[in-house]
Coordinates of C-alpha atoms in Angstrom, one line a residue:
M451 CA 65.2 130.2 66.7
N452 CA 63.7 128.5 69.5
A453 CA 64.5 125.1 70.8
S454 CA 61.6 123.0 68.9
A455 CA 63.0 124.6 65.1
M456 CA 66.8 123.9 66.4
L457 CA 65.7 120.1 67.4
L458 CA 64.2 120.2 63.9
V459 CA 66.9 121.1 62.0
A460 CA 68.9 118.6 64.2
G461 CA 67.1 115.8 63.4
F462 CA 67.1 116.4 59.7
G463 CA 71.0 116.9 59.8
L464 CA 71.4 113.9 61.4
A465 CA 68.5 111.7 59.4
L466 CA 70.5 113.2 56.0
G467 CA 73.8 111.8 57.6
L468 CA 72.5 108.6 57.9
V469 CA 71.2 108.3 54.6
A470 CA 74.5 109.9 52.9
G471 CA 76.9 108.1 55.2
R472 CA 77.6 104.9 52.8
V473 CA 78.0 107.1 49.7
A474 CA 78.9 110.6 50.3
A475 CA 81.5 111.2 53.1
R476 CA 81.7 115.0 52.7
L477 CA 77.9 115.3 52.6
W478 CA 77.7 113.1 55.8
L479 CA 80.4 115.4 57.7
A480 CA 78.5 118.8 56.7
A481 CA 75.0 117.0 57.6
T482 CA 76.4 115.6 60.9
L483 CA 78.3 118.8 62.1
V484 CA 75.3 120.8 61.1
G485 CA 72.8 118.5 63.2
C486 CA 75.3 118.2 66.3
A487 CA 75.4 122.1 66.1
A488 CA 71.7 122.6 66.1
A489 CA 71.1 120.3 69.0
L490 CA 73.8 122.2 71.0
A491 CA 71.9 125.4 70.2
A492 CA 68.6 123.7 71.3
A493 CA 70.4 122.8 74.7
V494 CA 72.0 126.0 75.4
S495 CA 69.1 128.0 74.7
V496 CA 67.3 126.0 77.3
L497 CA 70.3 126.0 79.9
A498 CA 70.4 129.8 79.5
G499 CA 67.3 130.3 81.0
G500 CA 64.8 129.5 77.9
A501 CA 61.6 127.7 78.3
P502 CA 61.5 124.3 78.4
F503 CA 60.5 122.1 74.9
E504 CA 57.3 120.2 75.1
W505 CA 56.1 118.2 72.1
R506 CA 53.0 116.0 71.9
S507 CA 51.4 114.1 69.2
A508 CA 48.6 112.1 68.2
A509 CA 50.8 109.8 66.2
R510 CA 51.6 106.3 68.0
I511 CA 54.6 104.0 68.0
G512 CA 53.9 100.6 69.5
G513 CA 50.5 102.0 70.4
E514 CA 51.8 105.0 72.5
P515 CA 51.5 108.4 71.5
L516 CA 54.9 110.4 70.8
H517 CA 55.8 112.8 73.7
F518 CA 59.0 114.7 73.5
S519 CA 60.5 117.3 76.0
L520 CA 63.7 119.1 76.9
D521 CA 64.5 120.5 80.2
G522 CA 67.6 121.7 82.0
L523 CA 68.7 118.4 82.9
S524 CA 68.3 116.6 79.6
A525 CA 69.8 119.7 77.7
L526 CA 72.8 119.1 79.7
F527 CA 73.6 115.7 78.7
L528 CA 72.4 116.8 75.0
A529 CA 74.9 119.6 75.2
L530 CA 77.6 116.7 75.6
V531 CA 76.4 114.4 73.0
S532 CA 76.1 117.2 70.6
V533 CA 80.1 118.4 70.9
L534 CA 81.3 114.9 71.0
G535 CA 79.2 113.6 68.2
G536 CA 80.3 116.4 66.2
A537 CA 84.2 116.2 67.3
G538 CA 83.9 112.3 66.8
A539 CA 82.6 113.0 63.1
L540 CA 85.4 115.5 62.3
Y541 CA 88.1 113.0 63.9
A542 CA 86.6 109.9 62.0
S543 CA 86.8 111.6 58.5
E544 CA 90.7 111.1 58.8
Y545 CA 91.1 108.5 61.1
W546 CA 88.5 106.2 59.4
P547 CA 88.6 107.2 56.0
Q548 CA 87.5 105.4 53.0
R549 CA 90.5 104.8 51.0
A550 CA 92.0 102.9 54.1
H551 CA 89.2 101.4 55.3
P552 CA 86.9 100.7 51.8
R553 CA 84.7 97.9 53.4
S554 CA 83.4 99.5 56.6
A555 CA 83.9 103.4 56.7
G556 CA 80.6 103.8 54.9
A557 CA 78.9 101.6 57.2
G558 CA 80.9 103.5 60.0
R559 CA 79.6 106.7 59.1
A560 CA 75.9 105.9 58.8
W561 CA 76.2 103.8 62.1
W562 CA 77.6 107.0 63.7
S563 CA 74.7 109.1 62.8
L564 CA 72.1 106.5 63.9
L565 CA 74.0 106.4 67.2
V566 CA 73.9 110.3 67.8
G567 CA 70.2 110.4 66.7
C568 CA 69.1 107.6 69.0
L569 CA 71.2 109.1 71.7
V570 CA 69.6 112.4 71.1
L571 CA 66.0 110.5 71.2
V572 CA 66.7 108.9 74.7
L573 CA 67.0 112.4 76.3
L574 CA 64.1 113.5 74.8
V575 CA 61.0 110.8 75.0
R576 CA 58.9 111.2 77.6
N577 CA 57.5 108.0 77.4
G578 CA 58.6 104.3 78.7
L579 CA 57.9 102.1 75.8
H580 CA 59.7 104.9 73.4
F581 CA 62.7 105.2 75.9
L582 CA 63.3 101.5 75.6
I583 CA 63.1 101.7 71.5
A584 CA 65.5 104.3 71.4
W585 CA 67.7 102.6 74.3
E586 CA 67.9 99.4 72.0
L587 CA 68.4 101.1 68.8
F588 CA 71.3 103.1 70.3
T589 CA 72.8 99.7 71.7
L590 CA 72.9 98.1 68.3
A591 CA 74.4 101.0 66.7
A592 CA 77.1 101.0 69.1
Y593 CA 77.5 97.3 68.8
F594 CA 78.1 97.9 64.9
L595 CA 80.6 100.6 65.7
I596 CA 82.8 98.5 67.9
T597 CA 82.7 95.5 65.4
L598 CA 83.9 97.6 62.4
E599 CA 86.9 95.4 62.3
R600 CA 84.9 92.3 62.9
Q601 CA 87.6 90.5 60.9
R602 CA 89.7 90.4 64.2
P603 CA 88.3 87.6 66.4
E604 CA 89.0 90.0 69.7
V605 CA 86.9 92.7 68.2
R606 CA 83.9 89.8 67.6
A607 CA 84.6 88.8 71.3
A608 CA 84.5 92.4 72.5
G609 CA 81.3 93.3 70.5
W610 CA 79.7 90.2 71.5
L611 CA 80.3 90.8 75.3
Y612 CA 79.0 94.2 74.9
L613 CA 75.9 93.0 73.4
C614 CA 75.3 90.6 75.7
A615 CA 75.8 92.8 78.8
S616 CA 73.6 95.5 77.1
H617 CA 70.7 93.1 76.5
V618 CA 71.0 91.9 80.2
A619 CA 70.8 95.9 81.3
V620 CA 67.5 96.1 78.8
L621 CA 65.9 93.0 80.7
F622 CA 66.2 95.0 83.9
L623 CA 65.0 98.3 82.3
F624 CA 62.1 96.4 80.6
A625 CA 61.0 95.2 84.1
Y626 CA 61.5 98.5 85.3
F627 CA 59.3 100.5 83.1
A628 CA 56.6 97.5 82.6
A629 CA 56.4 97.9 86.6
L630 CA 56.1 101.6 86.4
A631 CA 53.3 101.3 83.3
A632 CA 51.5 98.4 85.5
S633 CA 51.5 101.1 88.4
S634 CA 50.4 103.8 86.8
G635 CA 48.4 102.6 84.2
S636 CA 50.5 104.6 81.4
W637 CA 53.9 104.0 79.8
E638 CA 54.1 108.2 80.2
L639 CA 56.9 109.2 82.4
G640 CA 57.3 112.1 84.9
P641 CA 57.0 113.1 88.3
M642 CA 55.6 110.1 90.8
H643 CA 56.9 111.1 94.0
E644 CA 53.8 110.4 95.5
R645 CA 53.5 106.7 95.1
A646 CA 55.9 105.3 97.7
G647 CA 55.5 101.9 96.8
L648 CA 57.3 102.3 93.7
A649 CA 60.6 103.1 95.7
P650 CA 61.9 99.4 95.6
L651 CA 61.9 99.8 91.5
F652 CA 65.1 101.6 91.9
W653 CA 67.1 98.7 92.5
L654 CA 66.1 97.5 89.0
A655 CA 67.3 101.1 87.3
L656 CA 70.5 100.8 89.6
V657 CA 71.3 97.5 87.9
G658 CA 70.1 98.5 84.3
F659 CA 71.5 101.9 84.1
G660 CA 74.6 100.7 86.0
L661 CA 75.5 97.7 83.5
K662 CA 75.5 100.8 80.6
A663 CA 77.2 103.2 82.9
G664 CA 80.0 100.6 83.7
L665 CA 80.3 101.0 87.4
F666 CA 82.4 98.3 89.3
P667 CA 81.6 95.3 89.4
L668 CA 79.1 95.5 86.4
H669 CA 82.1 96.9 84.1
V670 CA 82.7 93.7 82.7
W671 CA 82.1 94.8 79.1
L672 CA 83.7 98.3 79.4
P673 CA 87.4 97.3 78.9
S674 CA 87.3 95.1 75.8
G675 CA 84.6 97.0 74.3
H676 CA 86.5 100.5 74.6
A677 CA 90.0 98.9 73.7
N678 CA 88.9 97.1 70.5
A679 CA 86.6 99.6 68.9
P680 CA 88.1 102.4 66.6
S681 CA 89.3 105.3 68.6
H682 CA 86.5 107.9 67.8
V683 CA 84.1 105.2 68.7
S684 CA 85.9 104.6 72.0
A685 CA 85.6 108.5 72.8
I686 CA 82.1 108.5 72.3
L687 CA 81.4 105.4 73.9
S688 CA 83.3 106.7 77.3
G689 CA 82.3 110.2 76.9
V690 CA 78.6 109.8 75.9
T691 CA 77.3 106.5 75.9
I692 CA 78.0 105.4 79.6
K693 CA 76.8 108.9 80.4
L694 CA 73.7 107.7 79.4
G695 CA 73.7 105.1 82.1
I696 CA 74.1 108.0 84.8
Y697 CA 71.5 110.2 82.8
G698 CA 69.0 107.3 83.5
L699 CA 69.9 107.3 87.3
V700 CA 69.9 111.0 87.8
R701 CA 66.3 111.3 85.8
F702 CA 64.5 108.6 87.2
S703 CA 65.8 109.4 91.0
S704 CA 64.3 112.6 90.3
W705 CA 61.0 111.6 89.1
M706 CA 60.6 108.5 91.5
P707 CA 60.7 108.0 95.0
V708 CA 63.7 106.2 96.0
P709 CA 64.5 103.9 99.1
A710 CA 66.2 105.2 102.2
S711 CA 69.5 103.7 101.6
A712 CA 69.8 104.1 98.0
G713 CA 72.1 107.2 98.3
W714 CA 74.6 105.4 100.6
V715 CA 74.5 102.1 98.1
V716 CA 75.0 104.6 95.1
A717 CA 78.0 106.4 97.1
L718 CA 79.6 103.1 98.4
L719 CA 79.3 101.9 94.8
G720 CA 81.0 105.0 93.5
M721 CA 83.8 104.9 96.0
A722 CA 84.4 101.3 95.1
S723 CA 84.4 102.1 91.3
A724 CA 86.7 105.2 91.7
V725 CA 89.3 103.3 93.8
L726 CA 89.5 99.8 92.0
G727 CA 88.9 101.3 88.4
V728 CA 92.2 103.5 88.8
A729 CA 94.1 100.5 90.5
F730 CA 93.0 98.3 87.5
A731 CA 94.2 101.1 85.3
L732 CA 97.5 101.1 86.8
G733 CA 98.0 97.5 85.6
Q734 CA 97.6 97.5 82.0
H735 CA 100.2 97.8 79.5
D736 CA 97.6 98.6 76.4
L737 CA 97.1 102.3 76.1
K738 CA 93.7 102.2 75.5
R739 CA 92.5 99.8 77.8
L740 CA 94.1 101.6 80.2
L741 CA 91.9 104.5 79.6
A742 CA 88.8 102.3 79.4
Y743 CA 89.5 101.5 83.3
H744 CA 89.9 105.4 84.0
S745 CA 86.2 105.6 82.9
V746 CA 85.3 103.2 85.5
E747 CA 87.3 105.5 87.9
N748 CA 85.4 108.6 86.9
I749 CA 82.0 107.1 87.0
G750 CA 82.8 106.5 90.5
I751 CA 83.5 110.0 91.1
I752 CA 80.1 111.1 89.6
L753 CA 78.4 108.2 91.7
I754 CA 80.0 109.8 94.9
G755 CA 78.5 113.2 94.0
L756 CA 75.0 111.9 93.0
G757 CA 74.8 109.3 96.0
F758 CA 75.6 112.1 98.8
A759 CA 73.2 114.1 96.7
L760 CA 70.4 111.4 97.6
V761 CA 71.5 111.4 101.1
A762 CA 71.1 115.1 101.2
A763 CA 67.6 115.0 99.8
G764 CA 66.4 112.4 102.2
Q765 CA 67.5 114.2 105.0
G766 CA 66.5 117.6 103.8
N767 CA 70.0 119.4 103.7
A768 CA 70.1 121.2 100.7
S769 CA 73.3 123.1 100.8
W770 CA 76.2 120.2 100.9
G771 CA 73.6 118.1 98.6
R772 CA 73.6 120.7 95.9
L773 CA 77.3 121.0 95.6
A774 CA 77.9 117.1 95.6
L775 CA 75.7 116.9 92.9
A776 CA 76.7 120.0 91.0
G777 CA 80.2 118.3 91.0
G778 CA 78.9 115.1 89.8
L779 CA 76.8 116.6 87.0
L780 CA 79.8 119.0 86.0
H781 CA 82.2 115.8 85.9
V782 CA 79.7 114.3 83.6
W783 CA 80.7 117.2 81.2
N784 CA 84.5 117.2 82.1
H785 CA 85.0 113.6 81.8
G786 CA 83.3 113.4 78.4
L787 CA 85.6 116.6 77.2
F788 CA 88.8 115.2 78.8
K789 CA 88.4 111.3 78.1
A790 CA 87.4 111.7 74.4
L791 CA 90.8 114.1 74.0
L792 CA 92.9 111.3 75.7
F793 CA 91.2 108.4 73.2
F794 CA 91.7 110.9 70.4
G795 CA 95.4 110.9 71.5
A796 CA 95.6 107.5 71.6
G797 CA 94.2 107.1 68.4
S798 CA 96.7 109.3 67.0
V799 CA 99.4 107.2 68.4
L800 CA 97.8 104.2 66.9
H801 CA 97.3 105.7 63.9
A802 CA 101.0 106.5 63.4
T803 CA 102.4 103.4 65.5
G804 CA 100.2 100.6 64.6
T805 CA 100.3 99.5 68.2
R806 CA 98.4 100.3 71.4
E807 CA 101.2 98.4 73.6
M808 CA 102.9 100.9 75.7
S809 CA 106.0 98.5 75.7
R810 CA 106.5 99.1 72.1
L811 CA 106.3 102.9 72.1
G812 CA 108.5 105.9 73.6
G813 CA 109.9 108.6 72.2
L814 CA 107.0 110.0 70.4
W815 CA 107.4 113.6 71.8
R816 CA 109.6 114.5 69.2
A817 CA 107.7 113.0 66.2
M818 CA 104.2 114.1 67.5
P819 CA 104.2 117.2 69.2
W820 CA 100.6 118.2 68.9
T821 CA 99.4 115.0 69.8
S822 CA 102.0 114.7 72.8
G823 CA 100.9 118.1 74.2
L824 CA 97.1 117.6 73.5
F825 CA 97.4 114.4 75.5
V826 CA 99.5 115.6 78.7
L827 CA 96.6 118.2 78.9
G828 CA 94.3 115.7 79.0
A829 CA 96.2 113.8 81.4
V830 CA 96.3 116.9 83.6
A831 CA 92.2 117.4 83.4
I832 CA 91.6 113.8 84.2
C833 CA 94.1 113.7 87.1
G834 CA 92.1 116.6 88.8
L835 CA 94.8 119.1 88.7
P836 CA 94.5 122.9 88.3
P837 CA 94.1 124.8 86.3
L838 CA 91.8 122.9 84.1
N839 CA 88.2 121.3 84.2
G840 CA 88.4 118.1 86.4
F841 CA 89.8 120.1 89.0
V842 CA 86.6 122.2 89.1
S843 CA 84.3 119.4 89.3
E844 CA 86.3 117.3 91.9
W845 CA 86.6 120.4 94.0
L846 CA 82.7 120.8 94.1
V847 CA 82.3 117.1 94.9
Y848 CA 85.0 117.9 97.7
L849 CA 83.6 120.7 99.5
G850 CA 80.0 118.9 99.5
L851 CA 82.0 115.9 101.5
F852 CA 83.4 118.4 103.6
D853 CA 80.3 120.2 104.6
A854 CA 78.5 117.3 105.0
A855 CA 81.5 116.1 107.4
N856 CA 81.2 119.3 109.3
T857 CA 77.4 118.3 110.2
R858 CA 78.7 115.8 112.6
G859 CA 75.7 113.6 112.2
P860 CA 75.5 110.5 110.3
S861 CA 76.6 111.9 107.0
A862 CA 79.9 112.8 108.5
W863 CA 80.7 108.9 109.0
G864 CA 80.5 108.3 105.0
A865 CA 81.6 111.5 104.1
L866 CA 84.9 111.5 105.7
P867 CA 85.8 108.2 104.1
A868 CA 84.8 109.1 100.9
A869 CA 86.8 112.5 100.8
V870 CA 90.1 109.9 102.0
L871 CA 89.1 107.6 99.1
L872 CA 88.5 110.4 96.2
G873 CA 91.9 111.9 97.5
L874 CA 93.7 108.3 96.8
T875 CA 92.0 108.0 93.7
G876 CA 93.4 111.4 92.4
A877 CA 96.9 110.4 93.8
L878 CA 96.6 106.9 91.9
A879 CA 95.6 108.6 88.9
L880 CA 98.5 111.0 88.7
A881 CA 100.9 108.3 89.0
C882 CA 99.4 106.2 86.2
F883 CA 99.3 109.1 83.5
V884 CA 103.0 110.1 84.7
K885 CA 103.4 106.2 83.7
V886 CA 101.6 106.8 80.4
C887 CA 103.2 110.2 79.5
G888 CA 106.8 108.8 80.3
V889 CA 106.5 105.5 79.0
V890 CA 104.6 106.6 75.6
F891 CA 106.0 110.0 74.5
L892 CA 109.4 110.4 76.5
G893 CA 112.5 108.4 76.4
A894 CA 113.5 106.7 73.2
P895 CA 111.5 104.5 70.5
R896 CA 111.1 100.9 71.8
S897 CA 110.4 99.9 68.3
E898 CA 110.7 100.8 64.8
A899 CA 107.2 101.5 64.3
A900 CA 107.5 104.2 67.3
A901 CA 110.8 105.4 65.4
R902 CA 108.8 105.9 62.2
A903 CA 105.9 107.8 64.1
R904 CA 104.6 110.8 62.1
E905 CA 102.3 113.5 63.4
C906 CA 98.4 113.2 62.5
G907 CA 96.8 115.6 60.0
A908 CA 94.5 118.4 60.2
A909 CA 91.1 117.1 61.0
M910 CA 92.1 114.9 63.9
R911 CA 94.4 118.0 65.4
G912 CA 91.2 120.1 64.9
A913 CA 88.8 117.7 67.0
M914 CA 91.7 117.5 69.8
L915 CA 92.1 121.1 70.0
L916 CA 88.4 121.9 70.2
L917 CA 88.5 119.8 73.3
A918 CA 91.4 120.9 74.7
V919 CA 90.3 124.3 74.4
L920 CA 86.8 123.3 76.2
C921 CA 88.8 121.4 79.2
A922 CA 91.1 124.9 79.6
A923 CA 87.7 127.4 79.2
I924 CA 85.6 125.4 82.0
G925 CA 88.8 125.5 83.9
L926 CA 89.7 129.2 83.5
A927 CA 86.2 130.5 83.6
P928 CA 84.2 127.7 85.7
V929 CA 81.4 130.9 86.8
L930 CA 80.3 130.6 83.3
V931 CA 79.0 127.1 84.0
W932 CA 77.1 127.4 86.8
P933 CA 73.5 128.7 85.4
A934 CA 73.7 125.4 83.4
L935 CA 74.2 123.6 86.6
A936 CA 71.8 125.4 88.5
R937 CA 69.0 124.9 85.9
A938 CA 69.9 121.2 86.0
I939 CA 69.8 121.0 89.9
G940 CA 66.6 122.8 90.0
D941 CA 65.1 120.0 87.6
W942 CA 66.3 117.6 89.5
R943 CA 64.8 118.9 92.7
A944 CA 62.3 121.5 92.6
E945 CA 62.9 122.7 96.2
W946 CA 66.9 123.2 95.3
A947 CA 66.3 125.7 92.3
G948 CA 66.9 129.6 92.2
A949 CA 69.7 129.3 94.8
G950 CA 72.4 131.5 94.2
L951 CA 76.2 130.5 93.5
P952 CA 77.1 128.4 96.4
V953 CA 80.9 128.9 96.3
P954 CA 83.1 131.4 95.0
L955 CA 83.6 130.2 91.3
G956 CA 84.9 133.4 90.0
S957 CA 87.7 133.5 92.6
L958 CA 88.9 130.0 91.5
G959 CA 89.0 130.9 87.8
L960 CA 91.1 133.7 88.9
V961 CA 93.4 131.3 91.0
N962 CA 93.3 128.9 87.9
L963 CA 94.1 131.6 85.5
V964 CA 97.2 132.8 87.4
L965 CA 98.3 129.2 87.6
A966 CA 97.8 128.9 84.0
L967 CA 100.0 131.9 83.1
L968 CA 102.7 130.9 85.5
A969 CA 102.9 127.7 83.9
G970 CA 103.0 129.3 80.7
A971 CA 105.8 131.6 81.7
A972 CA 107.7 128.7 83.1
A973 CA 107.3 126.6 79.8
A974 CA 108.4 129.8 77.7
W975 CA 111.4 130.6 79.7
L976 CA 112.5 127.0 79.6
C977 CA 112.2 127.0 75.7
W978 CA 114.2 130.1 75.7
R979 CA 117.2 128.7 77.5
V980 CA 117.0 125.4 75.4
R981 CA 117.4 127.3 72.5
R982 CA 120.0 129.5 73.6
G983 CA 122.2 126.5 74.5
G984 CA 121.7 126.9 78.4
Q985 CA 120.8 123.2 78.7
R986 CA 123.9 120.9 78.3
R987 CA 122.8 117.5 76.5
A988 CA 124.1 114.3 77.5
P989 CA 123.2 110.6 77.3
T990 CA 120.7 108.9 80.1
W991 CA 123.0 107.4 83.0
D992 CA 123.5 103.6 81.9
C993 CA 124.3 102.1 84.9
G994 CA 127.7 101.2 83.3
Y995 CA 126.5 99.6 80.5
A996 CA 128.8 100.0 77.4
A997 CA 126.1 100.0 74.7
P998 CA 122.7 100.8 76.2
T999 CA 119.4 100.3 74.4
A1000 CA 115.9 101.3 74.5
R1001 CA 114.9 98.0 76.1
M1002 CA 116.6 99.2 79.1
Q1003 CA 114.3 101.9 79.8
Y1004 CA 111.5 101.3 82.1
T1005 CA 108.3 99.6 81.1
A1006 CA 104.7 100.4 81.9
G1007 CA 104.7 97.2 84.3
S1008 CA 107.8 97.9 85.8
F1009 CA 106.7 101.5 86.4
A1010 CA 103.8 101.0 88.5
G1011 CA 104.9 97.8 90.0
I1012 CA 104.8 98.8 93.6
L1013 CA 101.4 100.6 93.2
T1014 CA 100.0 97.4 91.9
E1015 CA 101.2 95.2 94.5
W1016 CA 99.1 97.1 96.8
F1017 CA 96.0 96.0 95.0
A1018 CA 97.5 92.2 94.0
W1019 CA 94.6 90.8 96.3
I1020 CA 92.1 91.8 93.7
L1021 CA 94.0 92.3 90.4
R1022 CA 95.7 88.8 90.7
P1023 CA 98.4 89.6 88.1
E1024 CA 99.8 86.7 86.2
R1025 CA 103.7 86.5 86.2
H1026 CA 105.6 84.7 83.6
A1027 CA 109.2 84.5 84.0
T1028 CA 112.3 82.8 82.5
P1029 CA 115.4 83.2 85.0
P1030 CA 118.8 83.9 84.0
L1031 CA 120.4 80.4 85.1
E1032 CA 123.8 80.7 83.5
T1033 CA 126.7 83.2 84.2
F1034 CA 126.2 84.8 80.5
P1035 CA 122.5 83.7 79.8
R1036 CA 121.3 83.4 76.5
A1037 CA 117.6 84.0 77.3
A1038 CA 116.1 85.5 80.2
G1039 CA 112.8 87.5 80.6
F1040 CA 109.8 88.7 82.7
A1041 CA 106.2 89.3 81.9
E1042 CA 103.2 90.5 83.9
H1043 CA 99.8 90.3 82.9
T1044 CA 96.4 91.9 85.0
P1045 CA 93.6 89.7 83.9
E1046 CA 89.9 91.0 83.7
T1047 CA 89.3 89.7 87.2
V1048 CA 85.7 90.1 87.6
L1049 CA 85.2 88.5 84.0
E1050 CA 87.5 86.1 84.3
R1051 CA 87.1 84.9 87.7
V1052 CA 83.5 85.5 88.5
V1053 CA 81.0 85.8 85.4
E1054 CA 82.9 83.3 83.3
P1055 CA 83.2 80.3 85.7
A1056 CA 79.5 81.1 86.8
G1057 CA 78.7 81.0 83.1
R1058 CA 80.2 77.8 82.8
A1059 CA 78.4 76.2 85.5
I1060 CA 75.0 77.3 84.3
T1061 CA 75.8 75.9 81.0
R1062 CA 76.7 72.4 82.6
F1063 CA 73.3 72.4 84.5
A1064 CA 71.6 73.2 81.2
L1065 CA 73.4 70.5 79.3
T1066 CA 72.6 68.1 82.5
A1067 CA 68.7 69.0 82.8
R1068 CA 68.4 68.7 78.7
A1069 CA 69.0 65.0 79.3
L1070 CA 65.6 64.9 80.9
Q1071 CA 64.2 66.1 77.8
H1072 CA 64.1 62.8 75.6
G1073 CA 60.6 63.0 74.3
R1074 CA 59.1 60.2 76.3
V1075 CA 55.5 61.3 77.2
Q1076 CA 55.4 58.4 80.1
A1077 CA 58.6 60.1 81.8
Y1078 CA 56.8 63.5 81.7
L1079 CA 53.8 62.2 83.2
L1080 CA 56.1 60.6 86.2
Y1081 CA 57.6 64.4 86.4
L1082 CA 54.3 65.9 86.5
L1083 CA 53.0 63.3 89.3
L1084 CA 56.2 63.7 91.0
G1085 CA 55.9 67.7 91.1
I1086 CA 52.2 67.4 92.4
A1087 CA 53.2 65.0 95.0
A1088 CA 56.0 67.2 96.2
L1089 CA 53.6 70.3 96.4
G1090 CA 51.1 68.0 98.2
G1091 CA 53.7 67.2 100.7
I1092 CA 54.3 71.0 101.3
V1093 CA 51.0 71.9 101.7
L1094 CA 50.5 69.1 104.6
L1095 CA 53.5 70.1 106.4
G1096 CA 52.4 73.8 106.3
A1097 CA 49.0 72.8 107.5
G1098 CA 50.4 70.6 110.1
S1099 CA 52.4 73.5 111.3

């Protein structure tokens, strides 16, 4: 079967899932899995060297003819949509079943199919008007998925914030596509490199797509949206939908001219997002909110790769630019896999305990070994440690930065601090996930809910295992993904197409395989020692307390306290303390909360100021025609004064 036939099957499967979602859970799951599998097959066929898909029709929507296309760049993103769309559907069949959520499960299934279908359309359409329609439809589907538990006020607030931010992004994108259409005389999309006058429009695209991607400081909707959505929805939001913002930047920076400074601006935004995203993650006590901030961090890593690829393209240097872009594009895939795995793991914890607060968890390793082990695997991947996939993509970005630094030109001045900040980001991410794994899975249960936790079922475990296997496969055999990356890179810049493998990915895979075998052997030896009784068990050191309790363990806040102090200038933590005032105090406590600094200290005050101004100006609209005529005369007089002053000068 060719790509067109497989895409037809995918469309039929997702459409059937949309229709069957409300009434037939099993039919919905089967149809969604078939549709996602067909879309994945179409993407793989193009990435493996097959002919790009192209289809035009005389049929019109909004007065514009239909035009669909699938090349290597869009196929790379389509493969991710397909894998996570299918894995999320499988996970949701157990996590959000009809019996537990009779009012929202059916609607959730239908909105899921619509979301996945519209994500596919965004990647296929080649018309600006149809792109905006598909973009707005998937935004609405995501909103209704975020607010499945709309009876909770915090969920409604998160959904409203997401919707507002998304519509601001659409305004910028509408201005972008309308300007393109006005310049070219058509809404059709395609290469326009010869139109140098379109370069300033890149800034509109950066804001519009950057808002969707959640880059700092445009991320204000992301933490609450990901934290309050059902966990399978959080996984597709973080793993796929924010990547559509990256797709927009990559796609239109390949088709359109960009300003000379665009690469540096994108790289600087990437560095800020990477470092500050992980800094805010360190200050979180909510497990899913912590993972949401790591999405900001990883979007920053992707933008570092894209930014330096734009710089290299502007300087005509393909070697290190291809490495940086390859690392960024591979990190799109890698982050989608391990972040969805982590959100699935967090959902399993929430499903078993009913809480996302890390201070109420602990000791889950014994009760939930599958969830714990798979979550740790995802944590190793997101920290960029070998032998998993996160290491491969970050290594490619590092190599691009190091090669840029060796040029001893202007690029070196940006590449060196970028490499240092990327290393700092990795170190802070490692500290953050040591905190998470230690507080959530090790130690003693901190609440009755944690003590009663039980492992999730087969469907949820199956979805997590699929993503874990893919994380390991890319890490152990990265050479297998290079043809797909090379195809996507060639479609981004035609002059970068056809080049061979620039780095020894085969050797890297062999090293990762050896490391994985050594780690497996060490784990097997440790288990053997424990079973033979070679380890003596004893209570944790109790500091002299006669009756230690679970409350005496490290909390999420205390574990990362020193690191968060480094970033107190932007985190602005709020501390609430009740100091002990007696020799034997009856009450004492300490709590620390990290606010959403950009939202609460910048966006909301600005919104309140605009609202006050609008209410004040509203007093001028009192319905008196005489006053309106006076306003008009005053305006004309002011304009006349300006004209006279200009003529006099």
